[in-house]
XYZ file of C-alpha atoms in Angstrom:
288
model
C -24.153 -46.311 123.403
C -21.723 -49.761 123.762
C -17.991 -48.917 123.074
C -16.784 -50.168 120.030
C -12.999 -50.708 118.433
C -12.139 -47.834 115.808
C -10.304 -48.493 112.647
C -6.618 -48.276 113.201
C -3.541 -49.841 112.414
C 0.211 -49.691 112.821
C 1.640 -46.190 112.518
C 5.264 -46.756 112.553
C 4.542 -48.262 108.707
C 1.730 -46.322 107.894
C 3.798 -43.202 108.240
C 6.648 -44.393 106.430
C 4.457 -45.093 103.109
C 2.587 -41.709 103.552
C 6.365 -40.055 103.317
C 7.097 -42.172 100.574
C 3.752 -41.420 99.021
C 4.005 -37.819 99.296
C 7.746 -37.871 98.091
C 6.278 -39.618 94.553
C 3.654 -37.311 94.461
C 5.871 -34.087 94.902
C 7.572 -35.735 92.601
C 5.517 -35.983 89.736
C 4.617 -32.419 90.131
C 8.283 -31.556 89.927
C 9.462 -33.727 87.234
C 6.158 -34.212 84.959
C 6.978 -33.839 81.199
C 5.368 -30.733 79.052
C 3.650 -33.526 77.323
C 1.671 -34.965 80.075
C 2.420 -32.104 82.383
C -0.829 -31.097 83.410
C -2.174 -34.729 84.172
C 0.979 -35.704 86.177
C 1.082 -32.437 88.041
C -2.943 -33.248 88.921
C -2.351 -36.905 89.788
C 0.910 -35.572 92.072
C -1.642 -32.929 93.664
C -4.078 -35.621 94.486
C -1.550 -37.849 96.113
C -0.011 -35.170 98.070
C -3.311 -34.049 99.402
C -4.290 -37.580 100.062
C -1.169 -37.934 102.389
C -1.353 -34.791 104.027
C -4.942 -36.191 104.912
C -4.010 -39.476 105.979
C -0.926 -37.717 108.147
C -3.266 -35.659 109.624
C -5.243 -38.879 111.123
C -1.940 -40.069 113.122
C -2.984 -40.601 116.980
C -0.738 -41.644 119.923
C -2.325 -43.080 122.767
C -0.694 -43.251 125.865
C -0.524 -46.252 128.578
C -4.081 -46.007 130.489
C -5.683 -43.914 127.855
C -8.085 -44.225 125.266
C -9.161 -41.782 121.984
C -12.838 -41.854 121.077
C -13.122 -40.880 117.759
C -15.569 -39.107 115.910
C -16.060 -38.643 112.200
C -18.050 -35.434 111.921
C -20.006 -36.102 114.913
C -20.927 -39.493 114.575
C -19.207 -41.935 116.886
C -16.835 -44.829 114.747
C -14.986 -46.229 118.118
C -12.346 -46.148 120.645
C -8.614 -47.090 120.044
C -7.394 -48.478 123.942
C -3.976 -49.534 122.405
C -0.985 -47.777 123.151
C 1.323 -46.622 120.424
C 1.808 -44.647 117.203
C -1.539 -45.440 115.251
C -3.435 -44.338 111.798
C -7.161 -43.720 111.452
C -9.426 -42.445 109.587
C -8.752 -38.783 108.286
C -11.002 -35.885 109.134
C -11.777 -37.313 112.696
C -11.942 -35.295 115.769
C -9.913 -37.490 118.675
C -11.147 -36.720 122.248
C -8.644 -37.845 125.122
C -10.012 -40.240 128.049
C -7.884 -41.786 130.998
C -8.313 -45.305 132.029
C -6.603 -44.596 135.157
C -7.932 -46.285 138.397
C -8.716 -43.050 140.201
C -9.965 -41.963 144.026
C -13.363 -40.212 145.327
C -13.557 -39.096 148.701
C -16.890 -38.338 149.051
C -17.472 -34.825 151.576
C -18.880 -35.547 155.095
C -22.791 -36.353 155.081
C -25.500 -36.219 158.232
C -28.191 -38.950 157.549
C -30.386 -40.402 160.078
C -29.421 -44.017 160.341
C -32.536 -46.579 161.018
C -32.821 -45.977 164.031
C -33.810 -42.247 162.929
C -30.162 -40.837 164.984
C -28.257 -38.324 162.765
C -24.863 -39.828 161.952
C -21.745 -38.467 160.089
C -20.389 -40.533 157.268
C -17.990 -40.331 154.365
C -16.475 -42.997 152.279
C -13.866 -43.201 150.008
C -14.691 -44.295 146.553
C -11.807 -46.363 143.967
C -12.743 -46.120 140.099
C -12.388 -46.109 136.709
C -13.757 -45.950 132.985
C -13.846 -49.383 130.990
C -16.982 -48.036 128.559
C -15.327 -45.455 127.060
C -18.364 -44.712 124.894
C -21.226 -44.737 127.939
C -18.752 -42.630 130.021
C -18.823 -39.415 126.979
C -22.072 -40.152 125.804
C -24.388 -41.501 128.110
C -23.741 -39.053 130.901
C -23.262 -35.352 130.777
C -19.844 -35.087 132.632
C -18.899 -38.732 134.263
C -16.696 -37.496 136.807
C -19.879 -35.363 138.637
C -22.074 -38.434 138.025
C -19.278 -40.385 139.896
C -19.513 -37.800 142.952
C -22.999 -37.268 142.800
C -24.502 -41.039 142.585
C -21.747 -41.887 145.158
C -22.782 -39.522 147.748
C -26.784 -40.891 146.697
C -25.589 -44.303 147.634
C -23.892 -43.630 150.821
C -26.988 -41.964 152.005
C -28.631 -44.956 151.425
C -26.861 -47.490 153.084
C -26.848 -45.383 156.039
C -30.191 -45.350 156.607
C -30.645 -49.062 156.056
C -28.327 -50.002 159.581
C -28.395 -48.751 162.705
C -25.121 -46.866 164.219
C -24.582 -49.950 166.406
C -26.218 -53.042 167.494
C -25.453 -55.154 170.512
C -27.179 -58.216 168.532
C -24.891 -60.633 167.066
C -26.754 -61.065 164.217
C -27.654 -57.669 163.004
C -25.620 -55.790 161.101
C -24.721 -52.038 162.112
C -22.708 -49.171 160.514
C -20.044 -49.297 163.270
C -19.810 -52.954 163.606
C -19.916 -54.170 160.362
C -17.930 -52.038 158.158
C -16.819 -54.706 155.604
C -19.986 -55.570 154.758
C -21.423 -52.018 154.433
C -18.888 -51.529 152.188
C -19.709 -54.172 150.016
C -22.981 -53.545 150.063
C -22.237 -50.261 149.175
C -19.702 -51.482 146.011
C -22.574 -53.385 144.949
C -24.998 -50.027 144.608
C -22.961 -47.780 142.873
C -22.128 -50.740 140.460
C -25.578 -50.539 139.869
C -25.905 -46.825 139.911
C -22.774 -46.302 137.280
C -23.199 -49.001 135.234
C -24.892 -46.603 132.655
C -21.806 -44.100 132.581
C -19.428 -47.198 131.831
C -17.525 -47.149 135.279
C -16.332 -49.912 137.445
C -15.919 -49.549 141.026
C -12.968 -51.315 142.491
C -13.109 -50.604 145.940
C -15.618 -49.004 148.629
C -14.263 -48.001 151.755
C -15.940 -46.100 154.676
C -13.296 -43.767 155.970
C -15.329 -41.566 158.533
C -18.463 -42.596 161.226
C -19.645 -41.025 164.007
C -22.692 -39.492 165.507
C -23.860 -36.281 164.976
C -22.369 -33.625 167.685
C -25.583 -33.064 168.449
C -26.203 -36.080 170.083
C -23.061 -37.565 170.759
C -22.953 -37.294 174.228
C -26.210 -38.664 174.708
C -25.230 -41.536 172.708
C -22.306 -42.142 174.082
C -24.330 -42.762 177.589
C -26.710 -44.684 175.737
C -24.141 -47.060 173.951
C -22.726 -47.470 177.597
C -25.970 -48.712 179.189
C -26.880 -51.013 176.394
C -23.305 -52.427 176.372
C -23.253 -52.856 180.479
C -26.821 -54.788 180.072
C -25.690 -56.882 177.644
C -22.761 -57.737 179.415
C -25.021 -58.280 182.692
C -26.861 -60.643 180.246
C -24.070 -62.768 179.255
C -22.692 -63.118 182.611
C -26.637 -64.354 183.877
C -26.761 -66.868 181.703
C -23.034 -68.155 182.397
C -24.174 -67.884 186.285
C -26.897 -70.121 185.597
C -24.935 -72.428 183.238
C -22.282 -72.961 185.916
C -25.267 -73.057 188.512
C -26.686 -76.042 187.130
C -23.493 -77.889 185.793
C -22.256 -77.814 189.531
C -25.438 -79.045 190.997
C -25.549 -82.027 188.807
C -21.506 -82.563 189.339
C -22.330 -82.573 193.325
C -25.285 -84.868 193.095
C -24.067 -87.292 190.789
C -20.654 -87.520 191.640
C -21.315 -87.482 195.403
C -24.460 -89.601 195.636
C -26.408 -86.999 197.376
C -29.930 -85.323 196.603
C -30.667 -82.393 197.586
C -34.243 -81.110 199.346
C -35.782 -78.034 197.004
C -35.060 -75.836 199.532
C -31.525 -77.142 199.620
C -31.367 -76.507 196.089
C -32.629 -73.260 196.266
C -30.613 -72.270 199.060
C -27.522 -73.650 196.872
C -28.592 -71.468 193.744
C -29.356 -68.460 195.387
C -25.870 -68.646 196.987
C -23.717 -69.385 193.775
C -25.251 -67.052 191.857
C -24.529 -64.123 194.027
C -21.495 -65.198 194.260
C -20.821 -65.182 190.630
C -22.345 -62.319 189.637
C -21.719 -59.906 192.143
C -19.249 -57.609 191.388
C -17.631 -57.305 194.731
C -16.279 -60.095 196.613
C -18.482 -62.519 198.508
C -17.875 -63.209 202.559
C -17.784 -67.058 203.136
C -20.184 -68.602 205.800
C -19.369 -71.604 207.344
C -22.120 -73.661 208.650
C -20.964 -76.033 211.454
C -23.881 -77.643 211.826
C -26.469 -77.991 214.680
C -25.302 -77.114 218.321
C -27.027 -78.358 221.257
C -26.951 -77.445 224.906
């Protein structure tokens, strides 16, 4: 099913020549000589019954709202303008909003990829633009909406981890734009066949599981202290090295190896200890 435009035009004049109409045709019933009574009366029938049809087909459609119409089941199109509007008579005109519309999606447990049971929820912003794949190609749109969006969320849960303390890997926690995006880009996938656009995606609840909260709390704690102990060993031995070759080159003196290991060992304790460091001050040799 594609949406199509329905046949309808301006109802402001349509309505004032079906008055008119109907006004000649009650008129020649009223008025019809005894000559040519019985034609004139059946000609003034007709028209009258012809308006009354064609006033019956009147529609207004509101801002942000469509009719699809149907002649005797069969689908003829959808009027999206708003106004005061004649179609075709003997129609049956079914009322659908083309408001932008939220989903907030219940709180779901999925195991994330790295298998630990998370809670997440998301909040989902809508709406119709296929009028005809939203009534026909689904059963009821708005539980396909809540349905394939709750699918999708599951998902893309399972595809990150919770968190990551990589700077290139993407996790739930960290990364929430791009989850979301990722998720906008499924469920445009997902409700492309009920003829609904997703605006927005949103994640508006993550956490772990009670469960195993605590335990991952402890967890994320140790992985975020060694990962700090990381970056502050590799800025030791950054600054260990840059001050070496400052002392050396700027000072014209070369150090023995076990000078130089003496040297490291003694700035890098000193830079990555956490407590202060207790100078020594070596005076040189002393003789008796």
């Amino acid at each position: 099913m594609e949406e199509k435009q329905a046949f309808h035009f301006n109802g402001y004049m349509a309505l004032l020549i079906l008055i008119l109409t109907f006004l000649g045709g009650v008129g020649l019933i009223a008025y019809a000589t005894s000559q040519m009574k019985i034609l004139l009366s059946l000609l003034g029938f007709i028209i009258v019954l012809a308006s009354l049809l064609f006033l019956s087909s009147i529609t207004i459609v509101a801002p942000n709202q469509a009719k699809v119409i149907l002649f005797f089941g069969k689908y003829i199109g959808t009027i999206k303008d708003n106004g005061l509007f004649i179609t075709v008579p003997l129609v049956r005109k079914i009322d659908i909003s083309l408001k932008v519309r939220n989903f907030n999606s219940a709180v779901l447990k999925v195991n994330d990829f790295d298998g630990n049971p998370v809670e997440i929820s998301a909040v989902i912003v809508f709406r119709v633009v296929d009028t005809a794949k939203a009534m026909f190609g689904v059963d009821n749109y708005r539980d396909f909406v809540e349905i394939q969006s709750e699918t999708a969320i599951r998902h893309i849960a399972s595809q990150y981890p919770y968190d990551t303390f990589e700077d290139d890997d993407i996790s739930l926690r960290g990364n929430t734009t791009e989850v979301s995006e990722e998720l906008a880009k499924e469920l445009e996938e997902r409700l492309a066949v009920a003829g609904v656009e997703v605006i927005d995606t949103r994640l508006n609840h993550l956490a772990y599981a009670t469960e195993i909260a605590s335990a991952m709390l402890q967890r994320q704690q140790a992985r975020a202290i060694l990962s700090a102990r990381q970056t502050i060993v590799q800025g030791a031995v950054s600054m260990t090295q840059m001050a070496l070759e400052q002392i050396e080159e700027g000072q014209d003196i070369r150090f023995t190896d076990d000078r130089k290991l003496q040297i490291i060992n003694n700035l890098l304790v000193s830079i990555i200890t956490e407590k202060g460091t207790q100078p020594v001050i070596n005076t040189g040799d002393v003789r008796d």
